[in-house]
Amino acid sequence: MICHHPSRLLALYVIFCAMQTPSIVQGARDFEKKVSMMLKEEPENPKCFAEGRKDFTCFWEEDEERAGSVDQYSFTYTYQNENSSRCPLRTVPAAGGKRLFICHLNRTQMFVQMDIQVHREGVLIHNRSLLIELVFLLNPPANVTVSSTGQQGQLNVSWVPPPLKYMDDSMMYEVSYSAADNHVGQVEVARASSELILRGLQPGTKYKVRVRVKLDGISYNGYWSAWSEPEFMETLPAELDLLIMSLTLIISFVLIGLSLAMLLSHRRFLVNKIWPTIPTPDSKFQGLFTVYGGDFKEWLGHTNGGLWLTPAFYDSEEFPSRLEVLSELSLCPTPGGSVLTDRWRATPHDHWLMDRLRALHQNPVPSSQSSLLESQDAYVTLNANNRSEDEHLDDILEEALPLEVLFASRKKALCESHSDLGSVQQSSGSGRLSSQSSFEYPNHIWMPKGPGYTYMAVADSGVSMDYSPMSRVDDIGKVAIYANEYKNDIPAHRRPFLLRQHPVHDDS
Amino acid sequence: FFVSVTPGLLALLLIVLEWTRPGLPSPLRPICDLRVLNHFIKEARDAEVAMKSCREGCSLSESVTVPQTRVEFDVWEKKTALEQAQEVQSGLWLLQQALNLLRTSVTNTALQSHIDNSIRNLLSINGVLRSLNIQEYTPPASAAGLEGTWRVSSATDLLQVHVNFLRGKVRLLLLDAQACQQDVS
């Protein structure tokens, strides 16, 4: 029936040939590779190798100029205990101006010695004796696949062994792998298996893997095959080891917890170190800041002096006492029309008082000193010491006042202070007499004229207190010294009395 | 609950589980491991190398009959297992005879130890074949005229035959042995 359709047959034949061409081309390419390898590795001539259980190829190389035609050569092989046979030769040109003479056998006997002889025109040019099972040159492993094993730094390489029956367990493989950018590679050997796991690889790196095969040399032997086509595969990227990461986290949490506990237990100490408290004197002065708002004078007035005032300075039992002004004696010139200044006019009554005082001074009454001190009826002469205009008055006054208080203050203030008995505030020209016992004694005005002149402050309680910086020690016993807190308000229109007769002296 | 289960029921359960266990290929019997034969082959090769370097006292007194070692795979595969076994066993017997003769012929002590090794190995191979249920071989009355034999007269040739025989036919027989075939269920 096919004969009826020769065209169809021809078409089928052509298609078949076309399909076979790629494999033929590939086979030819493989052969070329093997030839070149044999030329490198095998020193003897002819170079022979077996590709399978039945195939056997021998060849030798000759220079183009010296080579004869194929007919001139004869290839003779002899198995042990057998007759010799001839092998048909074919020739192919080779690279580098050479020519190859090739003998190919389709049937071979293994495990028996084979003697080969090559003659060229009857002359023996090559002689060799070999065992075919010891000269295997296989094709490289096919279907090399590289895959990840799922673990860090590992790759799984698998391949298909050359299809040779009875020889699977005699095969030895070499796996060459290297990082893609690295030229230096490593080699792993696998025996009688078709896969291998590469370990100890760098994570996240691309690797180039190739495999070659050879028979192990016990029963069979041969040459290393060509390297298979390289396969590329990337290893798994580096990842944190779960165990190490979890342990690190646990340890860090424990350390943080410990440090927090330590901080909390010593927080008061740390707070004092970072924000130190500023010391305030609140604790020493009760009520100074809370009640009086820091006004020290106010606070002093309302407390009994606090902790730092000593009795030598101040007597806590002091009571303020009333001072009644008996008469006023104006001794300093009054500025014209000043409302604020009370004038002291030397009235005849006043002069009489002064005479009485003078008399009193000249007749000291020593026996009644102590009674004077203790007397509640103390009187005081308060004089303004105006140097420039009233010098005669000063003389009079100084003479007449060995006992009394000689009060001197500033010039302007003295005029005012006649009505303002010893007020600290200098602006007391209003006439209101309110003062404390803090008399001021400017030293430049004060000039001691002789013994017996002292300055004293009056106190009704009789307890002496010395305000004067210039008091003489030997006068302390003679003079009555009083500390006084005087608080009194006298209206401006009234002229206060300055003096009052002491009934004791009158009697004497 | 576990205490209440009767031992009989437990045994039955185990049997059923064992029986229905997913089939894994049973591991190869140790005797089928060809590493033993490889070891013999290596030692035979050592003897051959020692013979090559021997100068004196290492010759065969008379020619011996040795088996053919050549293997043509197509031909070999066409033979039955029995034929293969027969071929191997007769060859082994011949080699034993030859090596025994060589042992008496050789005076070199180093070579003698190698030959002793080889003789022991041949006996071990016989034992392996027996354990693989390969039929026992009854040696003929005389070696002359046996098929597949030929005569050698040099010790070198004898040892070479010895090596080739082990590497070829003996190995193929062991590889193909039915008892050593892995059954994958």
PDB file of N, CA, C and O in Angstrom, chain A residues 159-218:
ATOM      1  N   TRP A 159      20.811  14.065  39.365  1.00  0.00           N
ATOM      2  CA  TRP A 159      21.095  13.886  37.943  1.00  0.00           C
ATOM      3  C   TRP A 159      20.640  12.497  37.542  1.00  0.00           C
ATOM      4  O   TRP A 159      20.251  11.661  38.358  1.00  0.00           O
ATOM      5  N   VAL A 160      20.698  12.261  36.250  1.00  0.00           N
ATOM      6  CA  VAL A 160      20.362  10.946  35.718  1.00  0.00           C
ATOM      7  C   VAL A 160      21.661  10.254  35.325  1.00  0.00           C
ATOM      8  O   VAL A 160      22.427  10.777  34.513  1.00  0.00           O
ATOM      9  N   PRO A 161      21.954   9.077  35.878  1.00  0.00           N
ATOM     10  CA  PRO A 161      23.208   8.403  35.524  1.00  0.00           C
ATOM     11  C   PRO A 161      23.179   7.935  34.083  1.00  0.00           C
ATOM     12  O   PRO A 161      22.109   7.727  33.502  1.00  0.00           O
ATOM     13  N   PRO A 162      24.335   7.745  33.517  1.00  0.00           N
ATOM     14  CA  PRO A 162      24.372   7.209  32.147  1.00  0.00           C
ATOM     15  C   PRO A 162      23.700   5.832  32.125  1.00  0.00           C
ATOM     16  O   PRO A 162      23.892   5.013  33.017  1.00  0.00           O
ATOM     17  N   PRO A 163      22.938   5.592  31.123  1.00  0.00           N
ATOM     18  CA  PRO A 163      22.132   4.351  31.099  1.00  0.00           C
ATOM     19  C   PRO A 163      22.984   3.125  30.746  1.00  0.00           C
ATOM     20  O   PRO A 163      23.019   2.677  29.596  1.00  0.00           O
ATOM     21  N   LEU A 164      23.674   2.601  31.748  1.00  0.00           N
ATOM     22  CA  LEU A 164      24.478   1.398  31.524  1.00  0.00           C
ATOM     23  C   LEU A 164      24.063   0.339  32.538  1.00  0.00           C
ATOM     24  O   LEU A 164      24.216   0.514  33.747  1.00  0.00           O
ATOM     25  N   LYS A 165      23.578  -0.688  31.988  1.00  0.00           N
ATOM     26  CA  LYS A 165      23.142  -1.764  32.865  1.00  0.00           C
ATOM     27  C   LYS A 165      24.354  -2.424  33.504  1.00  0.00           C
ATOM     28  O   LYS A 165      25.432  -2.462  32.903  1.00  0.00           O
ATOM     29  N   TYR A 166      24.175  -2.937  34.659  1.00  0.00           N
ATOM     30  CA  TYR A 166      25.208  -3.613  35.442  1.00  0.00           C
ATOM     31  C   TYR A 166      26.305  -2.685  35.945  1.00  0.00           C
ATOM     32  O   TYR A 166      27.202  -3.119  36.639  1.00  0.00           O
ATOM     33  N   MET A 167      26.244  -1.452  35.540  1.00  0.00           N
ATOM     34  CA  MET A 167      27.361  -0.583  35.918  1.00  0.00           C
ATOM     35  C   MET A 167      26.939   0.561  36.827  1.00  0.00           C
ATOM     36  O   MET A 167      27.763   1.411  37.166  1.00  0.00           O
ATOM     37  N   ASP A 168      25.665   0.591  37.196  1.00  0.00           N
ATOM     38  CA  ASP A 168      25.196   1.697  38.017  1.00  0.00           C
ATOM     39  C   ASP A 168      25.956   1.802  39.322  1.00  0.00           C
ATOM     40  O   ASP A 168      26.297   2.894  39.773  1.00  0.00           O
ATOM     41  N   ASP A 169      26.201   0.677  39.951  1.00  0.00           N
ATOM     42  CA  ASP A 169      26.855   0.720  41.251  1.00  0.00           C
ATOM     43  C   ASP A 169      28.368   0.845  41.132  1.00  0.00           C
ATOM     44  O   ASP A 169      29.078   0.852  42.131  1.00  0.00           O
ATOM     45  N   SER A 170      28.840   0.917  39.940  1.00  0.00           N
ATOM     46  CA  SER A 170      30.279   1.094  39.756  1.00  0.00           C
ATOM     47  C   SER A 170      30.633   2.514  39.363  1.00  0.00           C
ATOM     48  O   SER A 170      31.778   2.793  39.017  1.00  0.00           O
ATOM     49  N   MET A 171      29.620   3.388  39.356  1.00  0.00           N
ATOM     50  CA  MET A 171      29.870   4.745  38.874  1.00  0.00           C
ATOM     51  C   MET A 171      30.231   5.682  40.015  1.00  0.00           C
ATOM     52  O   MET A 171      29.714   5.575  41.127  1.00  0.00           O
ATOM     53  N   MET A 172      31.097   6.607  39.692  1.00  0.00           N
ATOM     54  CA  MET A 172      31.567   7.601  40.654  1.00  0.00           C
ATOM     55  C   MET A 172      31.312   8.971  40.041  1.00  0.00           C
ATOM     56  O   MET A 172      31.618   9.175  38.857  1.00  0.00           O
ATOM     57  N   TYR A 173      30.789   9.908  40.867  1.00  0.00           N
ATOM     58  CA  TYR A 173      30.437  11.222  40.344  1.00  0.00           C
ATOM     59  C   TYR A 173      31.214  12.296  41.072  1.00  0.00           C
ATOM     60  O   TYR A 173      31.500  12.184  42.272  1.00  0.00           O
ATOM     61  N   GLU A 174      31.490  13.317  40.363  1.00  0.00           N
ATOM     62  CA  GLU A 174      32.110  14.493  40.972  1.00  0.00           C
ATOM     63  C   GLU A 174      31.190  15.680  40.729  1.00  0.00           C
ATOM     64  O   GLU A 174      30.829  15.967  39.590  1.00  0.00           O
ATOM     65  N   VAL A 175      30.823  16.363  41.854  1.00  0.00           N
ATOM     66  CA  VAL A 175      29.976  17.543  41.760  1.00  0.00           C
ATOM     67  C   VAL A 175      30.848  18.751  42.058  1.00  0.00           C
ATOM     68  O   VAL A 175      31.435  18.854  43.142  1.00  0.00           O
ATOM     69  N   SER A 176      30.932  19.632  41.102  1.00  0.00           N
ATOM     70  CA  SER A 176      31.713  20.846  41.298  1.00  0.00           C
ATOM     71  C   SER A 176      30.752  22.008  41.491  1.00  0.00           C
ATOM     72  O   SER A 176      29.832  22.197  40.694  1.00  0.00           O
ATOM     73  N   TYR A 177      30.968  22.765  42.594  1.00  0.00           N
ATOM     74  CA  TYR A 177      30.094  23.901  42.853  1.00  0.00           C
ATOM     75  C   TYR A 177      30.944  25.084  43.267  1.00  0.00           C
ATOM     76  O   TYR A 177      31.968  24.929  43.935  1.00  0.00           O
ATOM     77  N   SER A 178      30.493  26.238  42.852  1.00  0.00           N
ATOM     78  CA  SER A 178      31.190  27.467  43.230  1.00  0.00           C
ATOM     79  C   SER A 178      30.187  28.601  43.193  1.00  0.00           C
ATOM     80  O   SER A 178      29.195  28.542  42.458  1.00  0.00           O
ATOM     81  N   ALA A 179      30.478  29.616  43.986  1.00  0.00           N
ATOM     82  CA  ALA A 179      29.641  30.812  43.928  1.00  0.00           C
ATOM     83  C   ALA A 179      29.793  31.436  42.547  1.00  0.00           C
ATOM     84  O   ALA A 179      30.863  31.401  41.957  1.00  0.00           O
ATOM     85  N   ALA A 180      28.724  32.003  42.076  1.00  0.00           N
ATOM     86  CA  ALA A 180      28.694  32.453  40.680  1.00  0.00           C
ATOM     87  C   ALA A 180      29.804  33.440  40.363  1.00  0.00           C
ATOM     88  O   ALA A 180      30.349  33.446  39.270  1.00  0.00           O
ATOM     89  N   ASP A 181      30.150  34.285  41.333  1.00  0.00           N
ATOM     90  CA  ASP A 181      31.182  35.287  41.066  1.00  0.00           C
ATOM     91  C   ASP A 181      32.573  34.805  41.433  1.00  0.00           C
ATOM     92  O   ASP A 181      33.546  35.507  41.216  1.00  0.00           O
ATOM     93  N   ASN A 182      32.638  33.622  41.993  1.00  0.00           N
ATOM     94  CA  ASN A 182      33.912  33.088  42.459  1.00  0.00           C
ATOM     95  C   ASN A 182      34.399  32.032  41.481  1.00  0.00           C
ATOM     96  O   ASN A 182      33.639  31.173  41.045  1.00  0.00           O
ATOM     97  N   HIS A 183      35.665  32.101  41.120  1.00  0.00           N
ATOM     98  CA  HIS A 183      36.182  31.130  40.166  1.00  0.00           C
ATOM     99  C   HIS A 183      36.683  29.868  40.833  1.00  0.00           C
ATOM    100  O   HIS A 183      36.787  28.821  40.214  1.00  0.00           O
ATOM    101  N   VAL A 184      37.006  30.003  42.102  1.00  0.00           N
ATOM    102  CA  VAL A 184      37.507  28.823  42.810  1.00  0.00           C
ATOM    103  C   VAL A 184      36.311  28.012  43.284  1.00  0.00           C
ATOM    104  O   VAL A 184      35.438  28.520  43.967  1.00  0.00           O
ATOM    105  N   GLY A 185      36.299  26.745  42.909  1.00  0.00           N
ATOM    106  CA  GLY A 185      35.172  25.899  43.259  1.00  0.00           C
ATOM    107  C   GLY A 185      35.586  24.737  44.118  1.00  0.00           C
ATOM    108  O   GLY A 185      36.768  24.444  44.297  1.00  0.00           O
ATOM    109  N   GLN A 186      34.591  24.100  44.671  1.00  0.00           N
ATOM    110  CA  GLN A 186      34.832  22.907  45.488  1.00  0.00           C
ATOM    111  C   GLN A 186      34.225  21.717  44.802  1.00  0.00           C
ATOM    112  O   GLN A 186      33.333  21.841  43.962  1.00  0.00           O
ATOM    113  N   VAL A 187      34.730  20.552  45.210  1.00  0.00           N
ATOM    114  CA  VAL A 187      34.312  19.315  44.564  1.00  0.00           C
ATOM    115  C   VAL A 187      33.832  18.342  45.628  1.00  0.00           C
ATOM    116  O   VAL A 187      34.483  18.164  46.656  1.00  0.00           O
ATOM    117  N   GLU A 188      32.716  17.739  45.363  1.00  0.00           N
ATOM    118  CA  GLU A 188      32.198  16.686  46.233  1.00  0.00           C
ATOM    119  C   GLU A 188      32.076  15.424  45.413  1.00  0.00           C
ATOM    120  O   GLU A 188      31.684  15.460  44.245  1.00  0.00           O
ATOM    121  N   VAL A 189      32.383  14.279  46.040  1.00  0.00           N
ATOM    122  CA  VAL A 189      32.345  12.994  45.344  1.00  0.00           C
ATOM    123  C   VAL A 189      31.149  12.202  45.841  1.00  0.00           C
ATOM    124  O   VAL A 189      30.884  12.152  47.049  1.00  0.00           O
ATOM    125  N   ALA A 190      30.476  11.605  44.904  1.00  0.00           N
ATOM    126  CA  ALA A 190      29.354  10.728  45.251  1.00  0.00           C
ATOM    127  C   ALA A 190      29.563   9.408  44.536  1.00  0.00           C
ATOM    128  O   ALA A 190      29.949   9.381  43.365  1.00  0.00           O
ATOM    129  N   ARG A 191      29.308   8.319  45.255  1.00  0.00           N
ATOM    130  CA  ARG A 191      29.492   6.996  44.668  1.00  0.00           C
ATOM    131  C   ARG A 191      28.159   6.287  44.585  1.00  0.00           C
ATOM    132  O   ARG A 191      27.404   6.246  45.555  1.00  0.00           O
ATOM    133  N   ALA A 192      27.927   5.758  43.412  1.00  0.00           N
ATOM    134  CA  ALA A 192      26.780   4.870  43.201  1.00  0.00           C
ATOM    135  C   ALA A 192      25.463   5.481  43.645  1.00  0.00           C
ATOM    136  O   ALA A 192      24.598   4.785  44.165  1.00  0.00           O
ATOM    137  N   SER A 193      25.312   6.806  43.513  1.00  0.00           N
ATOM    138  CA  SER A 193      24.035   7.436  43.813  1.00  0.00           C
ATOM    139  C   SER A 193      23.787   8.500  42.765  1.00  0.00           C
ATOM    140  O   SER A 193      24.694   8.894  42.034  1.00  0.00           O
ATOM    141  N   SER A 194      22.574   8.920  42.702  1.00  0.00           N
ATOM    142  CA  SER A 194      22.230   9.890  41.660  1.00  0.00           C
ATOM    143  C   SER A 194      21.806  11.229  42.232  1.00  0.00           C
ATOM    144  O   SER A 194      21.185  12.025  41.538  1.00  0.00           O
ATOM    145  N   GLU A 195      22.129  11.481  43.517  1.00  0.00           N
ATOM    146  CA  GLU A 195      21.860  12.807  44.055  1.00  0.00           C
ATOM    147  C   GLU A 195      22.840  13.071  45.191  1.00  0.00           C
ATOM    148  O   GLU A 195      23.420  12.151  45.764  1.00  0.00           O
ATOM    149  N   LEU A 196      22.988  14.362  45.480  1.00  0.00           N
ATOM    150  CA  LEU A 196      23.936  14.775  46.507  1.00  0.00           C
ATOM    151  C   LEU A 196      23.430  16.067  47.121  1.00  0.00           C
ATOM    152  O   LEU A 196      22.912  16.935  46.417  1.00  0.00           O
ATOM    153  N   ILE A 197      23.606  16.183  48.453  1.00  0.00           N
ATOM    154  CA  ILE A 197      23.221  17.414  49.139  1.00  0.00           C
ATOM    155  C   ILE A 197      24.494  18.181  49.462  1.00  0.00           C
ATOM    156  O   ILE A 197      25.385  17.667  50.147  1.00  0.00           O
ATOM    157  N   LEU A 198      24.562  19.388  48.950  1.00  0.00           N
ATOM    158  CA  LEU A 198      25.696  20.261  49.244  1.00  0.00           C
ATOM    159  C   LEU A 198      25.403  21.018  50.523  1.00  0.00           C
ATOM    160  O   LEU A 198      24.343  21.616  50.667  1.00  0.00           O
ATOM    161  N   ARG A 199      26.373  20.993  51.426  1.00  0.00           N
ATOM    162  CA  ARG A 199      26.183  21.658  52.720  1.00  0.00           C
ATOM    163  C   ARG A 199      27.244  22.722  52.916  1.00  0.00           C
ATOM    164  O   ARG A 199      28.243  22.781  52.199  1.00  0.00           O
ATOM    165  N   GLY A 200      26.989  23.528  53.884  1.00  0.00           N
ATOM    166  CA  GLY A 200      27.958  24.566  54.243  1.00  0.00           C
ATOM    167  C   GLY A 200      28.073  25.666  53.216  1.00  0.00           C
ATOM    168  O   GLY A 200      29.121  26.292  53.067  1.00  0.00           O
ATOM    169  N   LEU A 201      26.961  25.941  52.546  1.00  0.00           N
ATOM    170  CA  LEU A 201      27.007  26.995  51.528  1.00  0.00           C
ATOM    171  C   LEU A 201      26.642  28.329  52.165  1.00  0.00           C
ATOM    172  O   LEU A 201      25.999  28.369  53.211  1.00  0.00           O
ATOM    173  N   GLN A 202      27.019  29.383  51.496  1.00  0.00           N
ATOM    174  CA  GLN A 202      26.673  30.710  51.989  1.00  0.00           C
ATOM    175  C   GLN A 202      25.216  31.011  51.652  1.00  0.00           C
ATOM    176  O   GLN A 202      24.754  30.687  50.558  1.00  0.00           O
ATOM    177  N   PRO A 203      24.540  31.595  52.609  1.00  0.00           N
ATOM    178  CA  PRO A 203      23.129  31.904  52.320  1.00  0.00           C
ATOM    179  C   PRO A 203      23.001  33.068  51.342  1.00  0.00           C
ATOM    180  O   PRO A 203      23.850  33.960  51.289  1.00  0.00           O
ATOM    181  N   GLY A 204      21.951  33.021  50.605  1.00  0.00           N
ATOM    182  CA  GLY A 204      21.647  34.116  49.693  1.00  0.00           C
ATOM    183  C   GLY A 204      22.673  34.304  48.593  1.00  0.00           C
ATOM    184  O   GLY A 204      22.887  35.405  48.108  1.00  0.00           O
ATOM    185  N   THR A 205      23.315  33.200  48.200  1.00  0.00           N
ATOM    186  CA  THR A 205      24.332  33.298  47.148  1.00  0.00           C
ATOM    187  C   THR A 205      23.934  32.406  45.992  1.00  0.00           C
ATOM    188  O   THR A 205      23.363  31.334  46.168  1.00  0.00           O
ATOM    189  N   LYS A 206      24.284  32.874  44.797  1.00  0.00           N
ATOM    190  CA  LYS A 206      24.009  32.073  43.608  1.00  0.00           C
ATOM    191  C   LYS A 206      25.185  31.128  43.364  1.00  0.00           C
ATOM    192  O   LYS A 206      26.335  31.559  43.354  1.00  0.00           O
ATOM    193  N   TYR A 207      24.856  29.856  43.153  1.00  0.00           N
ATOM    194  CA  TYR A 207      25.898  28.852  42.967  1.00  0.00           C
ATOM    195  C   TYR A 207      25.798  28.230  41.596  1.00  0.00           C
ATOM    196  O   TYR A 207      24.709  28.054  41.036  1.00  0.00           O
ATOM    197  N   LYS A 208      26.992  27.881  41.053  1.00  0.00           N
ATOM    198  CA  LYS A 208      27.079  27.182  39.774  1.00  0.00           C
ATOM    199  C   LYS A 208      27.470  25.746  40.063  1.00  0.00           C
ATOM    200  O   LYS A 208      28.484  25.482  40.713  1.00  0.00           O
ATOM    201  N   VAL A 209      26.676  24.824  39.560  1.00  0.00           N
ATOM    202  CA  VAL A 209      26.882  23.405  39.877  1.00  0.00           C
ATOM    203  C   VAL A 209      27.002  22.631  38.579  1.00  0.00           C
ATOM    204  O   VAL A 209      26.241  22.856  37.632  1.00  0.00           O
ATOM    205  N   ARG A 210      27.985  21.698  38.520  1.00  0.00           N
ATOM    206  CA  ARG A 210      28.092  20.793  37.377  1.00  0.00           C
ATOM    207  C   ARG A 210      28.628  19.452  37.873  1.00  0.00           C
ATOM    208  O   ARG A 210      29.283  19.347  38.905  1.00  0.00           O
ATOM    209  N   VAL A 211      28.357  18.442  37.075  1.00  0.00           N
ATOM    210  CA  VAL A 211      28.617  17.056  37.492  1.00  0.00           C
ATOM    211  C   VAL A 211      29.359  16.333  36.371  1.00  0.00           C
ATOM    212  O   VAL A 211      29.124  16.602  35.180  1.00  0.00           O
ATOM    213  N   ARG A 212      30.230  15.410  36.750  1.00  0.00           N
ATOM    214  CA  ARG A 212      30.845  14.514  35.772  1.00  0.00           C
ATOM    215  C   ARG A 212      30.941  13.125  36.390  1.00  0.00           C
ATOM    216  O   ARG A 212      30.864  12.955  37.608  1.00  0.00           O
ATOM    217  N   VAL A 213      31.139  12.144  35.516  1.00  0.00           N
ATOM    218  CA  VAL A 213      31.033  10.751  35.950  1.00  0.00           C
ATOM    219  C   VAL A 213      32.251   9.950  35.476  1.00  0.00           C
ATOM    220  O   VAL A 213      32.893  10.281  34.474  1.00  0.00           O
ATOM    221  N   LYS A 214      32.527   8.902  36.233  1.00  0.00           N
ATOM    222  CA  LYS A 214      33.632   8.010  35.901  1.00  0.00           C
ATOM    223  C   LYS A 214      33.330   6.677  36.563  1.00  0.00           C
ATOM    224  O   LYS A 214      32.633   6.618  37.584  1.00  0.00           O
ATOM    225  N   LEU A 215      33.848   5.608  35.989  1.00  0.00           N
ATOM    226  CA  LEU A 215      33.670   4.304  36.636  1.00  0.00           C
ATOM    227  C   LEU A 215      34.712   4.140  37.732  1.00  0.00           C
ATOM    228  O   LEU A 215      35.840   4.620  37.603  1.00  0.00           O
ATOM    229  N   ASP A 216      34.331   3.426  38.767  1.00  0.00           N
ATOM    230  CA  ASP A 216      35.091   3.495  40.022  1.00  0.00           C
ATOM    231  C   ASP A 216      36.421   2.765  39.996  1.00  0.00           C
ATOM    232  O   ASP A 216      37.259   2.957  40.867  1.00  0.00           O
ATOM    233  N   GLY A 217      36.658   1.918  39.013  1.00  0.00           N
ATOM    234  CA  GLY A 217      37.978   1.309  38.879  1.00  0.00           C
ATOM    235  C   GLY A 217      38.138  -0.047  39.496  1.00  0.00           C
ATOM    236  O   GLY A 217      39.230  -0.614  39.438  1.00  0.00           O
ATOM    237  N   ILE A 218      37.071  -0.603  40.080  1.00  0.00           N
ATOM    238  CA  ILE A 218      37.210  -1.947  40.663  1.00  0.00           C
ATOM    239  C   ILE A 218      36.913  -2.996  39.604  1.00  0.00           C
ATOM    240  O   ILE A 218      37.780  -3.780  39.225  1.00  0.00           O
TER     241      ILE A 218
END
